[in-house]
CSV table of C-alpha atoms in Angstrom, one decimal:
chain,number,residue,atom,x,y,z
A,1,MET,CA,-187.6,-1.4,-143.6
A,2,ASN,CA,-184.8,1.1,-143.6
A,3,LYS,CA,-181.5,-0.1,-142.2
A,4,LYS,CA,-180.4,2.0,-139.2
A,5,GLN,CA,-177.4,4.1,-140.1
A,6,SER,CA,-174.5,4.5,-137.6
A,7,LEU,CA,-173.9,8.0,-136.1
A,8,PHE,CA,-170.3,8.0,-137.4
A,9,HIS,CA,-169.0,6.7,-140.7
A,10,ILE,CA,-165.3,6.4,-141.4
A,11,ALA,CA,-164.2,6.5,-145.0
A,12,LYS,CA,-160.8,6.8,-146.7
A,13,ARG,CA,-160.3,10.4,-147.8
A,14,ASP,CA,-159.1,11.1,-151.4
A,15,THR,CA,-155.8,12.8,-151.9
A,16,LEU,CA,-156.0,16.4,-150.6
A,17,PRO,CA,-154.4,19.5,-152.3
A,18,TRP,CA,-151.2,20.3,-150.6
A,19,TYR,CA,-152.5,23.6,-149.1
A,20,LYS,CA,-155.5,21.9,-147.5
A,21,ALA,CA,-153.2,19.2,-146.0
A,22,VAL,CA,-151.0,22.0,-144.6
A,23,LEU,CA,-154.0,23.9,-143.2
A,24,ILE,CA,-155.3,20.7,-141.5
A,25,ARG,CA,-152.0,19.9,-139.9
A,26,GLY,CA,-151.3,23.5,-138.9
A,27,GLY,CA,-154.8,23.8,-137.4
A,28,ALA,CA,-154.3,20.5,-135.5
A,29,ILE,CA,-151.0,21.9,-134.0
A,30,VAL,CA,-152.6,25.2,-133.0
A,31,LEU,CA,-155.6,23.4,-131.5
A,32,ALA,CA,-153.3,21.2,-129.5
A,33,LEU,CA,-151.4,24.2,-128.2
A,34,ILE,CA,-154.6,25.9,-127.1
A,35,VAL,CA,-155.9,22.7,-125.4
A,36,CYS,CA,-152.6,22.2,-123.6
A,37,ALA,CA,-152.6,25.9,-122.5
A,38,ILE,CA,-156.1,25.6,-121.0
A,39,VAL,CA,-155.2,22.3,-119.2
A,40,THR,CA,-151.9,23.8,-117.9
A,41,THR,CA,-153.7,26.9,-116.6
A,42,LEU,CA,-156.4,24.9,-114.9
A,43,LEU,CA,-154.0,22.4,-113.2
A,44,THR,CA,-151.1,24.7,-112.3
A,45,GLY,CA,-152.3,28.3,-112.5
A,46,GLU,CA,-149.2,29.1,-114.6
A,47,ASN,CA,-149.3,31.5,-117.5
A,48,PRO,CA,-149.2,29.2,-120.6
A,49,ILE,CA,-147.3,31.8,-122.6
A,50,LYS,CA,-144.6,31.7,-119.9
A,51,VAL,CA,-144.6,27.9,-120.0
A,52,TYR,CA,-144.2,27.7,-123.7
A,53,SER,CA,-141.4,30.3,-123.5
A,54,THR,CA,-139.6,28.2,-121.0
A,55,ILE,CA,-139.9,25.2,-123.2
A,56,LEU,CA,-138.4,27.1,-126.2
A,57,TYR,CA,-135.6,28.4,-124.1
A,58,GLY,CA,-134.9,24.9,-122.8
A,59,ALA,CA,-134.6,23.7,-126.4
A,60,PHE,CA,-132.8,26.7,-128.1
A,61,GLY,CA,-131.8,29.1,-125.3
A,62,THR,CA,-128.0,28.5,-125.7
A,63,SER,CA,-125.8,27.0,-128.4
A,64,ARG,CA,-125.4,23.8,-126.3
A,65,LYS,CA,-129.1,23.4,-125.9
A,66,SER,CA,-129.6,23.9,-129.6
A,67,TRP,CA,-126.9,21.3,-130.3
A,68,VAL,CA,-128.7,18.8,-128.1
A,69,THR,CA,-132.1,19.5,-129.7
A,70,PHE,CA,-130.8,19.1,-133.2
A,71,HIS,CA,-128.9,16.0,-132.2
A,72,ASN,CA,-132.1,14.5,-130.8
A,73,LEU,CA,-134.1,15.6,-133.8
A,74,ALA,CA,-131.7,13.9,-136.2
A,75,ILE,CA,-131.8,10.6,-134.2
A,76,LEU,CA,-135.6,10.6,-133.9
A,77,LEU,CA,-136.1,11.5,-137.6
A,78,GLY,CA,-133.7,8.6,-138.5
A,79,ILE,CA,-135.8,6.2,-136.3
A,80,SER,CA,-139.0,7.4,-137.9
A,81,LEU,CA,-137.5,6.8,-141.4
A,82,ALA,CA,-136.5,3.3,-140.3
A,83,VAL,CA,-140.0,2.2,-139.3
A,84,THR,CA,-141.8,3.9,-142.2
A,85,PRO,CA,-141.6,1.2,-144.8
A,86,ALA,CA,-142.4,-1.6,-142.3
A,87,PHE,CA,-145.4,0.3,-140.9
A,88,LYS,CA,-146.6,1.2,-144.4
A,89,MET,CA,-146.7,-2.5,-145.0
A,90,ARG,CA,-148.6,-3.0,-141.7
A,91,PHE,CA,-145.6,-5.0,-140.3
A,92,TRP,CA,-145.5,-3.6,-136.8
A,93,ASN,CA,-141.8,-3.3,-136.2
A,94,ILE,CA,-141.5,-2.5,-132.5
A,95,GLY,CA,-137.8,-3.6,-132.5
A,96,ALA,CA,-136.1,-0.5,-133.8
A,97,GLU,CA,-134.3,-0.1,-130.5
A,98,GLY,CA,-132.8,-3.6,-130.9
A,99,GLN,CA,-131.9,-3.0,-134.5
A,100,ILE,CA,-130.2,0.3,-133.6
A,101,THR,CA,-128.3,-1.5,-130.8
A,102,ALA,CA,-127.2,-4.3,-133.2
A,103,GLY,CA,-125.9,-1.6,-135.6
A,104,ALA,CA,-124.1,0.2,-132.8
A,105,ILE,CA,-122.4,-3.0,-131.7
A,106,ALA,CA,-121.2,-3.8,-135.3
A,107,ALA,CA,-119.9,-0.2,-135.7
A,108,SER,CA,-118.2,-0.3,-132.3
A,109,TYR,CA,-116.3,-3.4,-133.2
A,110,PHE,CA,-114.5,-1.6,-136.1
A,111,ALA,CA,-114.1,1.6,-134.1
A,112,LEU,CA,-112.3,-0.4,-131.3
A,113,TYR,CA,-110.2,-2.8,-133.4
A,114,TRP,CA,-109.6,-1.2,-136.8
A,115,VAL,CA,-108.4,2.2,-135.6
A,116,GLY,CA,-105.0,3.0,-137.2
A,117,LYS,CA,-105.4,0.2,-139.8
A,118,VAL,CA,-107.4,2.3,-142.4
A,119,PRO,CA,-107.8,6.0,-142.9
A,120,SER,CA,-110.5,7.8,-140.9
A,121,ALA,CA,-112.9,8.3,-143.9
A,122,VAL,CA,-112.7,4.6,-144.8
A,123,LEU,CA,-113.1,3.5,-141.2
A,124,LEU,CA,-116.3,5.6,-140.9
A,125,LEU,CA,-117.7,4.1,-144.1
A,126,ILE,CA,-116.9,0.6,-142.9
A,127,MET,CA,-118.6,1.4,-139.6
A,128,GLY,CA,-121.7,2.7,-141.3
A,129,ALA,CA,-121.9,-0.3,-143.6
A,130,ALA,CA,-121.4,-2.7,-140.8
A,131,GLY,CA,-124.1,-1.0,-138.7
A,132,ALA,CA,-126.5,-1.1,-141.6
A,133,VAL,CA,-125.9,-4.8,-142.3
A,134,ALA,CA,-126.1,-5.8,-138.6
A,135,GLY,CA,-129.4,-3.9,-138.1
A,136,GLY,CA,-130.8,-5.4,-141.3
A,137,ILE,CA,-129.9,-8.9,-140.2
A,138,TRP,CA,-131.4,-8.4,-136.8
A,139,ALA,CA,-134.7,-7.2,-138.4
A,140,LEU,CA,-134.6,-10.0,-140.9
A,141,ILE,CA,-135.0,-12.7,-138.2
A,142,PRO,CA,-138.5,-11.8,-137.1
A,143,ALA,CA,-139.5,-11.1,-140.8
A,144,PHE,CA,-138.4,-14.6,-141.8
A,145,PHE,CA,-140.5,-16.1,-139.0
A,146,LYS,CA,-143.4,-14.0,-139.9
A,147,ALA,CA,-143.2,-14.9,-143.6
A,148,ARG,CA,-142.6,-18.6,-142.9
A,149,TRP,CA,-144.8,-19.3,-139.9
A,150,ASN,CA,-147.0,-16.1,-139.5
A,151,THR,CA,-145.6,-15.4,-136.1
A,152,ASN,CA,-146.7,-12.2,-134.2
A,153,GLU,CA,-144.2,-9.6,-135.3
A,154,THR,CA,-145.1,-7.2,-132.5
A,155,LEU,CA,-144.0,-9.5,-129.8
A,156,PHE,CA,-141.1,-11.0,-131.8
A,157,THR,CA,-139.5,-7.7,-132.5
A,158,LEU,CA,-140.1,-6.4,-129.0
A,159,MET,CA,-138.4,-9.5,-127.4
A,160,MET,CA,-135.4,-9.1,-129.8
A,161,ASN,CA,-134.7,-5.8,-128.1
A,162,TYR,CA,-134.0,-7.5,-124.8
A,163,ILE,CA,-131.7,-10.1,-126.4
A,164,ILE,CA,-129.4,-7.6,-128.0
A,165,ILE,CA,-129.4,-5.5,-124.8
A,166,GLY,CA,-128.1,-8.6,-123.0
A,167,VAL,CA,-125.4,-8.8,-125.6
A,168,VAL,CA,-124.3,-5.3,-124.8
A,169,LYS,CA,-124.2,-6.0,-121.1
A,170,TRP,CA,-122.0,-9.1,-121.8
A,171,LEU,CA,-119.6,-7.0,-123.9
A,172,GLN,CA,-119.5,-4.2,-121.3
A,173,GLY,CA,-118.4,-6.7,-118.6
A,174,GLY,CA,-116.5,-9.1,-120.8
A,175,PRO,CA,-114.4,-8.8,-124.0
A,176,TRP,CA,-114.9,-5.1,-124.6
A,177,GLU,CA,-114.6,-3.9,-121.0
A,178,ALA,CA,-112.2,-1.0,-120.6
A,179,PRO,CA,-109.7,-0.9,-117.8
A,180,PRO,CA,-109.8,-1.1,-114.9
A,181,SER,CA,-111.4,-4.5,-114.4
A,182,GLY,CA,-115.0,-4.2,-113.2
A,183,SER,CA,-115.6,-0.8,-114.9
A,184,GLN,CA,-118.5,-2.3,-116.9
A,185,MET,CA,-117.8,0.3,-119.6
A,186,ILE,CA,-116.7,0.1,-123.2
A,187,ALA,CA,-113.7,2.3,-124.1
A,188,GLN,CA,-114.2,5.6,-125.8
A,189,PHE,CA,-113.6,5.8,-129.5
A,190,ALA,CA,-110.5,7.3,-131.0
A,191,GLY,CA,-110.9,10.7,-132.7
A,192,ASN,CA,-110.7,9.2,-136.2
A,193,ALA,CA,-113.7,6.9,-135.4
A,194,LYS,CA,-116.0,9.8,-134.7
A,195,LEU,CA,-118.2,11.7,-137.2
A,196,PRO,CA,-116.9,15.2,-137.9
A,197,SER,CA,-119.0,18.2,-137.0
A,198,VAL,CA,-120.9,20.4,-139.4
A,199,LEU,CA,-122.3,23.7,-138.2
A,200,GLY,CA,-121.6,22.6,-134.6
A,201,VAL,CA,-123.5,19.3,-134.8
A,202,HIS,CA,-122.1,15.9,-135.9
A,203,CYS,CA,-122.7,15.3,-139.6
A,204,GLY,CA,-125.1,12.5,-138.8
A,205,TRP,CA,-127.9,15.1,-139.4
A,206,ILE,CA,-126.8,15.4,-143.0
A,207,ILE,CA,-127.0,11.6,-143.4
A,208,VAL,CA,-130.5,11.6,-142.0
A,209,LEU,CA,-131.6,14.4,-144.4
A,210,VAL,CA,-130.3,12.5,-147.4
A,211,LEU,CA,-132.1,9.4,-146.2
A,212,THR,CA,-135.3,11.4,-145.9
A,213,VAL,CA,-135.1,12.4,-149.5
A,214,LEU,CA,-134.2,8.9,-150.6
A,215,MET,CA,-137.0,7.3,-148.6
A,216,PHE,CA,-139.6,9.7,-150.1
A,217,ILE,CA,-138.4,8.7,-153.6
A,218,TYR,CA,-138.3,5.0,-152.7
A,219,MET,CA,-141.8,5.0,-151.3
A,220,ARG,CA,-143.4,7.2,-153.8
A,221,TYR,CA,-141.8,6.4,-157.2
A,222,THR,CA,-140.3,2.9,-157.1
A,223,LYS,CA,-141.8,-0.5,-157.7
A,224,HIS,CA,-140.7,-1.6,-154.3
A,225,GLY,CA,-142.6,1.3,-152.7
A,226,TYR,CA,-145.7,0.4,-154.7
A,227,GLU,CA,-145.5,-3.2,-153.6
A,228,ILE,CA,-145.2,-2.1,-150.0
A,229,ALA,CA,-148.3,0.1,-150.3
A,230,VAL,CA,-150.3,-2.8,-151.9
A,231,ILE,CA,-149.4,-5.2,-149.2
A,232,GLY,CA,-150.3,-2.6,-146.6
A,233,ASP,CA,-153.8,-2.2,-148.1
A,234,SER,CA,-154.4,-6.0,-148.6
A,235,SER,CA,-151.9,-8.8,-148.5
A,236,ASN,CA,-154.5,-11.0,-150.3
A,237,THR,CA,-154.8,-8.5,-153.1
A,238,ALA,CA,-151.0,-8.5,-153.4
A,239,ARG,CA,-150.9,-12.3,-153.6
A,240,TYR,CA,-153.7,-12.2,-156.2
A,241,ALA,CA,-151.6,-9.8,-158.3
A,242,GLY,CA,-148.7,-12.3,-158.2
A,243,MET,CA,-146.5,-10.6,-155.6
A,244,ASN,CA,-144.3,-12.7,-153.3
A,245,VAL,CA,-145.5,-11.3,-150.0
A,246,GLY,CA,-143.1,-13.2,-147.9
A,247,ARG,CA,-140.1,-12.1,-149.9
A,248,ILE,CA,-141.2,-8.5,-150.0
A,249,MET,CA,-141.8,-8.5,-146.3
A,250,MET,CA,-138.3,-9.8,-145.6
A,251,ARG,CA,-136.8,-7.3,-148.0
A,252,THR,CA,-138.7,-4.4,-146.5
A,253,MET,CA,-137.7,-5.4,-143.0
A,254,PHE,CA,-134.1,-5.7,-143.9
A,255,LEU,CA,-134.3,-2.2,-145.3
A,256,SER,CA,-136.0,-1.0,-142.1
A,257,GLY,CA,-133.4,-2.7,-139.9
A,258,SER,CA,-130.6,-1.3,-142.0
A,259,ILE,CA,-131.7,2.2,-141.5
A,260,SER,CA,-132.0,1.6,-137.8
A,261,GLY,CA,-128.5,0.1,-137.8
A,262,LEU,CA,-127.2,3.2,-139.6
A,263,VAL,CA,-128.8,5.3,-136.8
A,264,GLY,CA,-127.0,3.1,-134.3
A,265,PHE,CA,-123.7,3.9,-136.1
A,266,ILE,CA,-124.6,7.7,-135.9
A,267,ILE,CA,-125.3,7.4,-132.2
A,268,VAL,CA,-122.1,5.7,-131.2
A,269,SER,CA,-119.8,7.7,-133.5
A,270,GLY,CA,-121.4,11.1,-133.4
A,271,ALA,CA,-123.9,11.5,-130.6
A,272,ASN,CA,-122.4,9.5,-127.7
């Protein structure tokens, strides 16, 4: 008796040549634009070409709009880099917002209380390092619980966001509140605690581009990147191969949180 075959069969595809990968992604983008154009026309009656033109003008129509677009692009790219190693390991880090906030808090402390004590370049380096460490520690907490007691990382990292947001609210109305009393605002940073601009945009975009290259090298060509890929495919296989899954998990989450914390530093010292 022949076993009934399913209508659809999903199998992992072998590595594609680069040009095929580009064609597939390009085709997907074009198809998405066509489908959105059809839906837009049916629902609104608007000319989709006009709609797309308006979107492009809203993003790049003036120098100010272009600045905002590239600023947002740098931040979003930084966040995507932060969650990449964790997601590759199938550790669902939903707490990037909290890790960014933790890094922003740490960077803000030095921006508020170390101004004038060290040169601007040194202050910015300290702020960046503090943001990275704080974000890494905030991500390490759920990673430790996952490695030790196999807790649900999705819920744990998500709830950590609300905790750190509460800390910000306490700082706004408490020890970091700017005059007058009751303002519920943290004071603006001094000029030497802000990232300098390059080509009209704060230089955080350069930091993010450097991180992009480093992350590619880390994930593709290092032992740590290989271990992350193996755990992502099968944690049991990784254990059988002698890998310390718990330690690798915590190390990877610290890296993920550190990049998020660095993004937090970029936000408070460059974007906002």
